GROMACS .gro file of C-alpha atoms in nm:
model
  379
    1UNK     CA    1   9.057  17.307   8.106
    2UNK     CA    2   8.990  17.170   8.453
    3UNK     CA    3   8.622  17.124   8.365
    4UNK     CA    4   8.720  16.931   8.052
    5UNK     CA    5   8.953  16.711   8.256
    6UNK     CA    6   8.683  16.645   8.515
    7UNK     CA    7   8.432  16.565   8.239
    8UNK     CA    8   8.677  16.321   8.081
    9UNK     CA    9   8.746  16.154   8.414
   10UNK     CA   10   8.373  16.132   8.483
   11UNK     CA   11   8.311  15.968   8.145
   12UNK     CA   12   8.596  15.723   8.206
   13UNK     CA   13   8.461  15.630   8.549
   14UNK     CA   14   8.114  15.583   8.405
   15UNK     CA   15   8.257  15.357   8.134
   16UNK     CA   16   8.447  15.149   8.390
   17UNK     CA   17   8.143  15.115   8.618
   18UNK     CA   18   7.896  15.013   8.346
   19UNK     CA   19   7.797  14.646   8.398
   20UNK     CA   20   7.932  14.396   8.146
   21UNK     CA   21   7.866  14.324   7.868
   22UNK     CA   22   7.892  14.674   7.723
   23UNK     CA   23   7.758  14.550   7.388
   24UNK     CA   24   7.517  14.290   7.258
   25UNK     CA   25   7.647  14.104   6.954
   26UNK     CA   26   7.496  13.875   6.696
   27UNK     CA   27   7.646  13.719   6.382
   28UNK     CA   28   7.345  13.626   6.167
   29UNK     CA   29   7.534  13.532   5.851
   30UNK     CA   30   7.865  13.484   5.676
   31UNK     CA   31   7.935  13.492   5.303
   32UNK     CA   32   8.232  13.390   5.094
   33UNK     CA   33   8.405  13.685   4.929
   34UNK     CA   34   8.699  13.590   4.706
   35UNK     CA   35   8.919  13.371   4.927
   36UNK     CA   36   8.777  13.499   5.257
   37UNK     CA   37   8.469  13.433   5.466
   38UNK     CA   38   8.315  13.763   5.574
   39UNK     CA   39   8.111  13.767   5.895
   40UNK     CA   40   7.830  14.020   5.939
   41UNK     CA   41   7.835  14.143   6.300
   42UNK     CA   42   7.537  14.326   6.450
   43UNK     CA   43   7.639  14.526   6.757
   44UNK     CA   44   7.416  14.727   6.990
   45UNK     CA   45   7.443  14.892   7.328
   46UNK     CA   46   7.201  14.744   7.585
   47UNK     CA   47   6.894  14.965   7.608
   48UNK     CA   48   6.957  15.141   7.278
   49UNK     CA   49   6.784  15.061   6.951
   50UNK     CA   50   7.046  15.200   6.713
   51UNK     CA   51   7.347  14.979   6.657
   52UNK     CA   52   7.635  14.902   6.425
   53UNK     CA   53   7.673  14.653   6.140
   54UNK     CA   54   8.031  14.567   6.045
   55UNK     CA   55   8.202  14.307   5.828
   56UNK     CA   56   8.499  14.112   5.960
   57UNK     CA   57   8.704  13.816   5.838
   58UNK     CA   58   8.898  13.556   6.034
   59UNK     CA   59   9.226  13.748   6.022
   60UNK     CA   60   9.048  14.042   6.189
   61UNK     CA   61   8.936  13.815   6.472
   62UNK     CA   62   9.287  13.676   6.496
   63UNK     CA   63   9.435  14.027   6.521
   64UNK     CA   64   9.176  14.125   6.783
   65UNK     CA   65   9.263  13.816   6.989
   66UNK     CA   66   9.632  13.900   6.970
   67UNK     CA   67   9.574  14.261   7.079
   68UNK     CA   68   9.348  14.162   7.368
   69UNK     CA   69   9.620  13.933   7.501
   70UNK     CA   70   9.915  14.170   7.465
   71UNK     CA   71   9.722  14.474   7.592
   72UNK     CA   72   9.611  14.318   7.920
   73UNK     CA   73   9.761  14.139   8.218
   74UNK     CA   74   9.671  13.774   8.157
   75UNK     CA   75   9.841  13.627   8.464
   76UNK     CA   76   9.594  13.386   8.620
   77UNK     CA   77   9.343  13.446   8.338
   78UNK     CA   78   9.170  13.171   8.137
   79UNK     CA   79   9.151  13.332   7.792
   80UNK     CA   80   8.835  13.256   7.588
   81UNK     CA   81   8.963  13.052   7.291
   82UNK     CA   82   8.950  13.174   6.932
   83UNK     CA   83   8.759  12.940   6.695
   84UNK     CA   84   8.943  12.775   6.408
   85UNK     CA   85   8.960  12.938   6.066
   86UNK     CA   86   8.659  12.855   5.845
   87UNK     CA   87   8.717  12.662   5.523
   88UNK     CA   88   8.672  12.908   5.237
   89UNK     CA   89   8.827  12.706   4.955
   90UNK     CA   90   8.560  12.493   4.776
   91UNK     CA   91   8.813  12.220   4.698
   92UNK     CA   92   8.916  12.195   5.062
   93UNK     CA   93   8.552  12.181   5.174
   94UNK     CA   94   8.475  11.911   4.916
   95UNK     CA   95   8.785  11.713   5.014
   96UNK     CA   96   8.682  11.727   5.380
   97UNK     CA   97   8.329  11.618   5.291
   98UNK     CA   98   8.454  11.320   5.090
   99UNK     CA   99   8.703  11.229   5.360
  100UNK     CA  100   8.424  11.220   5.617
  101UNK     CA  101   8.152  11.058   5.404
  102UNK     CA  102   8.356  10.844   5.164
  103UNK     CA  103   8.469  10.888   4.804
  104UNK     CA  104   8.152  10.735   4.662
  105UNK     CA  105   7.906  10.941   4.859
  106UNK     CA  106   7.622  11.110   4.673
  107UNK     CA  107   7.573  11.358   4.955
  108UNK     CA  108   7.825  11.642   4.990
  109UNK     CA  109   7.800  11.869   5.290
  110UNK     CA  110   7.764  12.235   5.202
  111UNK     CA  111   7.934  12.533   5.361
  112UNK     CA  112   7.922  12.521   5.742
  113UNK     CA  113   7.912  12.897   5.779
  114UNK     CA  114   7.609  12.879   6.010
  115UNK     CA  115   7.814  12.680   6.260
  116UNK     CA  116   8.106  12.919   6.218
  117UNK     CA  117   7.876  13.217   6.285
  118UNK     CA  118   7.760  13.062   6.612
  119UNK     CA  119   8.117  12.980   6.716
  120UNK     CA  120   8.251  13.332   6.655
  121UNK     CA  121   7.941  13.490   6.811
  122UNK     CA  122   8.002  13.284   7.125
  123UNK     CA  123   8.367  13.393   7.124
  124UNK     CA  124   8.272  13.762   7.117
  125UNK     CA  125   8.012  13.713   7.389
  126UNK     CA  126   8.267  13.542   7.614
  127UNK     CA  127   8.515  13.824   7.559
  128UNK     CA  128   8.251  14.091   7.623
  129UNK     CA  129   8.151  13.929   7.952
  130UNK     CA  130   8.508  13.878   8.071
  131UNK     CA  131   8.616  14.121   8.345
  132UNK     CA  132   8.963  14.161   8.191
  133UNK     CA  133   8.878  14.192   7.821
  134UNK     CA  134   8.521  14.326   7.829
  135UNK     CA  135   8.623  14.694   7.859
  136UNK     CA  136   8.918  14.682   7.620
  137UNK     CA  137   8.911  14.960   7.359
  138UNK     CA  138   9.034  14.716   7.092
  139UNK     CA  139   8.719  14.511   7.138
  140UNK     CA  140   8.494  14.818   7.121
  141UNK     CA  141   8.664  14.940   6.801
  142UNK     CA  142   8.641  14.596   6.644
  143UNK     CA  143   8.264  14.592   6.699
  144UNK     CA  144   8.178  14.951   6.609
  145UNK     CA  145   8.427  15.088   6.354
  146UNK     CA  146   8.313  15.056   5.993
  147UNK     CA  147   8.659  14.960   5.873
  148UNK     CA  148   8.849  14.676   6.032
  149UNK     CA  149   9.158  14.783   6.230
  150UNK     CA  150   9.484  14.778   6.037
  151UNK     CA  151   9.651  14.453   6.130
  152UNK     CA  152  10.000  14.312   6.122
  153UNK     CA  153  10.085  13.952   6.064
  154UNK     CA  154  10.063  13.741   6.379
  155UNK     CA  155  10.376  13.528   6.416
  156UNK     CA  156  10.275  13.161   6.421
  157UNK     CA  157  10.600  13.014   6.291
  158UNK     CA  158  10.727  12.666   6.362
  159UNK     CA  159  11.005  12.803   6.586
  160UNK     CA  160  10.748  12.964   6.818
  161UNK     CA  161  10.554  12.641   6.842
  162UNK     CA  162  10.872  12.444   6.904
  163UNK     CA  163  10.984  12.686   7.177
  164UNK     CA  164  10.643  12.666   7.347
  165UNK     CA  165  10.651  12.287   7.333
  166UNK     CA  166  10.998  12.279   7.491
  167UNK     CA  167  10.895  12.522   7.765
  168UNK     CA  168  10.589  12.310   7.844
  169UNK     CA  169  10.798  11.996   7.862
  170UNK     CA  170  11.060  12.165   8.081
  171UNK     CA  171  10.837  12.363   8.318
  172UNK     CA  172  10.493  12.204   8.291
  173UNK     CA  173  10.557  11.933   8.552
  174UNK     CA  174  10.726  12.159   8.806
  175UNK     CA  175  10.610  12.073   9.159
  176UNK     CA  176  10.359  12.323   9.297
  177UNK     CA  177  10.369  12.470   9.646
  178UNK     CA  178   9.989  12.467   9.682
  179UNK     CA  179   9.788  12.143   9.708
  180UNK     CA  180   9.482  12.317   9.561
  181UNK     CA  181   9.666  12.406   9.242
  182UNK     CA  182   9.832  12.064   9.227
  183UNK     CA  183   9.485  11.908   9.217
  184UNK     CA  184   9.352  12.169   8.976
  185UNK     CA  185   9.643  12.124   8.737
  186UNK     CA  186   9.583  11.747   8.739
  187UNK     CA  187   9.214  11.808   8.672
  188UNK     CA  188   9.300  12.041   8.383
  189UNK     CA  189   9.515  11.775   8.216
  190UNK     CA  190   9.255  11.502   8.260
  191UNK     CA  191   8.966  11.728   8.159
  192UNK     CA  192   9.150  11.833   7.844
  193UNK     CA  193   9.187  11.470   7.739
  194UNK     CA  194   8.821  11.395   7.815
  195UNK     CA  195   8.691  11.710   7.642
  196UNK     CA  196   8.889  11.643   7.325
  197UNK     CA  197   8.784  11.279   7.321
  198UNK     CA  198   8.417  11.373   7.370
  199UNK     CA  199   8.436  11.626   7.086
  200UNK     CA  200   8.609  11.376   6.857
  201UNK     CA  201   8.362  11.096   6.932
  202UNK     CA  202   8.058  11.319   6.893
  203UNK     CA  203   8.190  11.436   6.555
  204UNK     CA  204   8.225  11.069   6.460
  205UNK     CA  205   7.858  11.024   6.550
  206UNK     CA  206   7.759  11.319   6.332
  207UNK     CA  207   7.966  11.188   6.040
  208UNK     CA  208   7.810  10.841   6.086
  209UNK     CA  209   7.465  10.996   6.057
  210UNK     CA  210   7.568  11.170   5.733
  211UNK     CA  211   7.711  10.843   5.599
  212UNK     CA  212   7.389  10.662   5.684
  213UNK     CA  213   7.195  10.938   5.509
  214UNK     CA  214   7.411  10.893   5.200
  215UNK     CA  215   7.341  10.519   5.194
  216UNK     CA  216   6.967  10.578   5.230
  217UNK     CA  217   6.975  10.814   4.932
  218UNK     CA  218   7.169  10.561   4.726
  219UNK     CA  219   6.912  10.295   4.818
  220UNK     CA  220   6.626  10.532   4.732
  221UNK     CA  221   6.776  10.594   4.388
  222UNK     CA  222   6.826  10.223   4.324
  223UNK     CA  223   6.469  10.143   4.423
  224UNK     CA  224   6.330  10.377   4.159
  225UNK     CA  225   6.578  10.292   3.884
  226UNK     CA  226   6.356  10.025   3.731
  227UNK     CA  227   6.137  10.143   3.447
  228UNK     CA  228   5.772  10.058   3.467
  229UNK     CA  229   5.655   9.828   3.187
  230UNK     CA  230   5.316   9.722   3.071
  231UNK     CA  231   5.342   9.398   3.261
  232UNK     CA  232   5.094   9.439   3.546
  233UNK     CA  233   5.313   9.265   3.805
  234UNK     CA  234   5.607   9.501   3.735
  235UNK     CA  235   5.380   9.803   3.756
  236UNK     CA  236   5.265   9.689   4.101
  237UNK     CA  237   5.624   9.619   4.204
  238UNK     CA  238   5.729   9.966   4.098
  239UNK     CA  239   5.454  10.117   4.311
  240UNK     CA  240   5.590   9.930   4.612
  241UNK     CA  241   5.947  10.032   4.533
  242UNK     CA  242   5.840  10.395   4.492
  243UNK     CA  243   5.686  10.399   4.839
  244UNK     CA  244   5.995  10.234   4.984
  245UNK     CA  245   6.212  10.491   4.805
  246UNK     CA  246   6.012  10.776   4.956
  247UNK     CA  247   6.059  10.621   5.301
  248UNK     CA  248   6.436  10.602   5.242
  249UNK     CA  249   6.443  10.967   5.136
  250UNK     CA  250   6.259  11.060   5.454
  251UNK     CA  251   6.510  10.866   5.665
  252UNK     CA  252   6.799  11.032   5.480
  253UNK     CA  253   6.655  11.378   5.546
  254UNK     CA  254   6.598  11.284   5.911
  255UNK     CA  255   6.960  11.184   5.969
  256UNK     CA  256   7.092  11.491   5.786
  257UNK     CA  257   6.877  11.716   6.002
  258UNK     CA  258   6.976  11.534   6.321
  259UNK     CA  259   7.343  11.565   6.233
  260UNK     CA  260   7.316  11.933   6.137
  261UNK     CA  261   7.126  12.030   6.451
  262UNK     CA  262   7.353  11.814   6.666
  263UNK     CA  263   7.651  12.008   6.535
  264UNK     CA  264   7.479  12.339   6.612
  265UNK     CA  265   7.405  12.242   6.973
  266UNK     CA  266   7.611  11.974   7.146
  267UNK     CA  267   7.880  11.979   6.875
  268UNK     CA  268   7.952  12.349   6.932
  269UNK     CA  269   7.962  12.294   7.310
  270UNK     CA  270   8.208  12.002   7.287
  271UNK     CA  271   8.427  12.197   7.045
  272UNK     CA  272   8.425  12.504   7.270
  273UNK     CA  273   8.516  12.304   7.580
  274UNK     CA  274   8.792  12.116   7.397
  275UNK     CA  275   8.952  12.449   7.302
  276UNK     CA  276   8.876  12.603   7.641
  277UNK     CA  277   9.055  12.314   7.810
  278UNK     CA  278   9.375  12.425   7.637
  279UNK     CA  279   9.322  12.779   7.766
  280UNK     CA  280   9.281  12.634   8.116
  281UNK     CA  281   9.610  12.445   8.084
  282UNK     CA  282   9.782  12.758   7.947
  283UNK     CA  283   9.668  12.955   8.253
  284UNK     CA  284   9.817  12.693   8.485
  285UNK     CA  285  10.139  12.694   8.283
  286UNK     CA  286  10.176  13.072   8.309
  287UNK     CA  287  10.120  13.052   8.684
  288UNK     CA  288  10.380  12.774   8.710
  289UNK     CA  289  10.628  12.993   8.519
  290UNK     CA  290  10.555  13.274   8.766
  291UNK     CA  291  10.622  13.032   9.053
  292UNK     CA  292  10.954  12.926   8.897
  293UNK     CA  293  11.060  13.289   8.858
  294UNK     CA  294  10.976  13.358   9.222
  295UNK     CA  295  11.166  13.052   9.347
  296UNK     CA  296  11.464  13.138   9.127
  297UNK     CA  297  11.467  13.494   9.263
  298UNK     CA  298  11.451  13.362   9.621
  299UNK     CA  299  11.752  13.136   9.562
  300UNK     CA  300  11.942  13.425   9.408
  301UNK     CA  301  11.886  13.631   9.724
  302UNK     CA  302  12.012  13.347   9.945
  303UNK     CA  303  12.332  13.314   9.744
  304UNK     CA  304  12.385  13.687   9.684
  305UNK     CA  305  12.674  13.886   9.823
  306UNK     CA  306  12.581  14.170  10.064
  307UNK     CA  307  12.643  14.440   9.804
  308UNK     CA  308  12.385  14.288   9.563
  309UNK     CA  309  12.140  14.150   9.816
  310UNK     CA  310  11.917  14.458   9.841
  311UNK     CA  311  11.863  14.481   9.465
  312UNK     CA  312  11.795  14.108   9.434
  313UNK     CA  313  11.555  14.126   9.728
  314UNK     CA  314  11.349  14.384   9.538
  315UNK     CA  315  11.336  14.150   9.240
  316UNK     CA  316  11.230  13.864   9.467
  317UNK     CA  317  10.959  14.073   9.632
  318UNK     CA  318  10.822  14.176   9.291
  319UNK     CA  319  10.823  13.814   9.172
  320UNK     CA  320  10.644  13.706   9.490
  321UNK     CA  321  10.382  13.975   9.448
  322UNK     CA  322  10.327  13.876   9.084
  323UNK     CA  323  10.297  13.507   9.175
  324UNK     CA  324  10.051  13.572   9.459
  325UNK     CA  325   9.838  13.795   9.234
  326UNK     CA  326   9.841  13.527   8.965
  327UNK     CA  327   9.731  13.262   9.216
  328UNK     CA  328   9.452  13.478   9.354
  329UNK     CA  329   9.325  13.559   9.007
  330UNK     CA  330   9.352  13.196   8.899
  331UNK     CA  331   9.122  13.080   9.180
  332UNK     CA  332   8.854  13.325   9.068
  333UNK     CA  333   8.896  13.220   8.705
  334UNK     CA  334   8.867  12.851   8.788
  335UNK     CA  335   8.542  12.916   8.974
  336UNK     CA  336   8.405  13.118   8.680
  337UNK     CA  337   8.514  12.851   8.432
  338UNK     CA  338   8.341  12.579   8.636
  339UNK     CA  339   8.018  12.780   8.636
  340UNK     CA  340   8.049  12.848   8.263
  341UNK     CA  341   8.115  12.482   8.187
  342UNK     CA  342   7.818  12.356   8.390
  343UNK     CA  343   7.576  12.620   8.261
  344UNK     CA  344   7.672  12.568   7.897
  345UNK     CA  345   7.659  12.190   7.927
  346UNK     CA  346   7.309  12.208   8.075
  347UNK     CA  347   7.188  12.439   7.797
  348UNK     CA  348   7.354  12.239   7.518
  349UNK     CA  349   7.227  11.901   7.641
  350UNK     CA  350   6.872  12.030   7.693
  351UNK     CA  351   6.858  12.195   7.352
  352UNK     CA  352   7.012  11.892   7.183
  353UNK     CA  353   6.763  11.650   7.343
  354UNK     CA  354   6.468  11.878   7.266
  355UNK     CA  355   6.558  11.923   6.898
  356UNK     CA  356   6.643  11.556   6.845
  357UNK     CA  357   6.309  11.449   6.991
  358UNK     CA  358   6.119  11.694   6.772
  359UNK     CA  359   6.299  11.578   6.457
  360UNK     CA  360   6.232  11.213   6.542
  361UNK     CA  361   5.863  11.282   6.608
  362UNK     CA  362   5.821  11.473   6.281
  363UNK     CA  363   5.985  11.206   6.069
  364UNK     CA  364   5.806  10.927   6.256
  365UNK     CA  365   5.480  11.078   6.132
  366UNK     CA  366   5.610  11.078   5.775
  367UNK     CA  367   5.727  10.717   5.799
  368UNK     CA  368   5.397  10.617   5.957
  369UNK     CA  369   5.209  10.759   5.657
  370UNK     CA  370   5.447  10.584   5.415
  371UNK     CA  371   5.390  10.254   5.594
  372UNK     CA  372   5.013  10.308   5.592
  373UNK     CA  373   5.018  10.381   5.216
  374UNK     CA  374   5.224  10.065   5.160
  375UNK     CA  375   4.980   9.848   5.360
  376UNK     CA  376   4.680   9.997   5.179
  377UNK     CA  377   4.832   9.937   4.836
  378UNK     CA  378   4.607   9.704   4.639
  379UNK     CA  379   4.823   9.426   4.491
   0.00000   0.00000   0.00000
């Protein structure tokens, strides 16, 4: 029995000392099944060829996120944000497409599951690399068990949201005792505004490219709507219009590709940082709540009668210890978040610029040939 206990302890120590991430994950595809979008997750252990392939839907991710939060101490922790739920209803997807591109558009955007795959893959990678969540058994089970964990409904009612909003309004502006955190909390608020604005404006750019593509396709159709007749001048005109139509189709395809790839690179980064900025603010809010509890406990000790003072002093000491631990952890998290933000921005901007240049060069060649054919047309 002692040998078994020692073996178990040894295995546990080995598990805790293994460098993060413990798993490599990839989400190559997602398919619509009934009313749900099912993500295919490939999981492997670094250095091992054999892995796991599991299917998970959004509610499984949501339940995992809930369990990771409630099963760990998140004081001072910036929690990697969960992506939004994918649109699985065709009518909702079509309505969104028409809202973005206009009611009269002839181009409807298809399912954006590729973008969703990248977003949820990034979420899992962030969790796996996080020192608090990376070794959680819930995460390991989620990635390796064939069947998804049995889940309960996560309470997201209006009363919870209202309570959180009131708490933020009441405690969010509480004066801090540390100038460093005063500055960092101000930065978090300003960064959140900037990140959300950047994400919104970049999405407007992507939608504008799709709208422009739609107009090019409409123009291409109109240019070829005339029927060629025996009249020689109309035949020549139709040849010209056909070449112009082909050029419009090329431009339409170019803008669609630019928009799609922009969403997969810089769009994903802006969206991630906009959601991460809320996690950053939430971390500061939790630390502020811890500070308020400590200050309240201190005041209670000052006003306490001798018979109760010892018990209240223990409460105050525990609150102080919790607040100091939260502050220490928060400083480490802020440093890690800064590094993550800078590294991801560099990668996203470089990839975006590289892909956009390649697309422009490829379609420039096509337009150059269309122009050459137009100039060489014998009229």
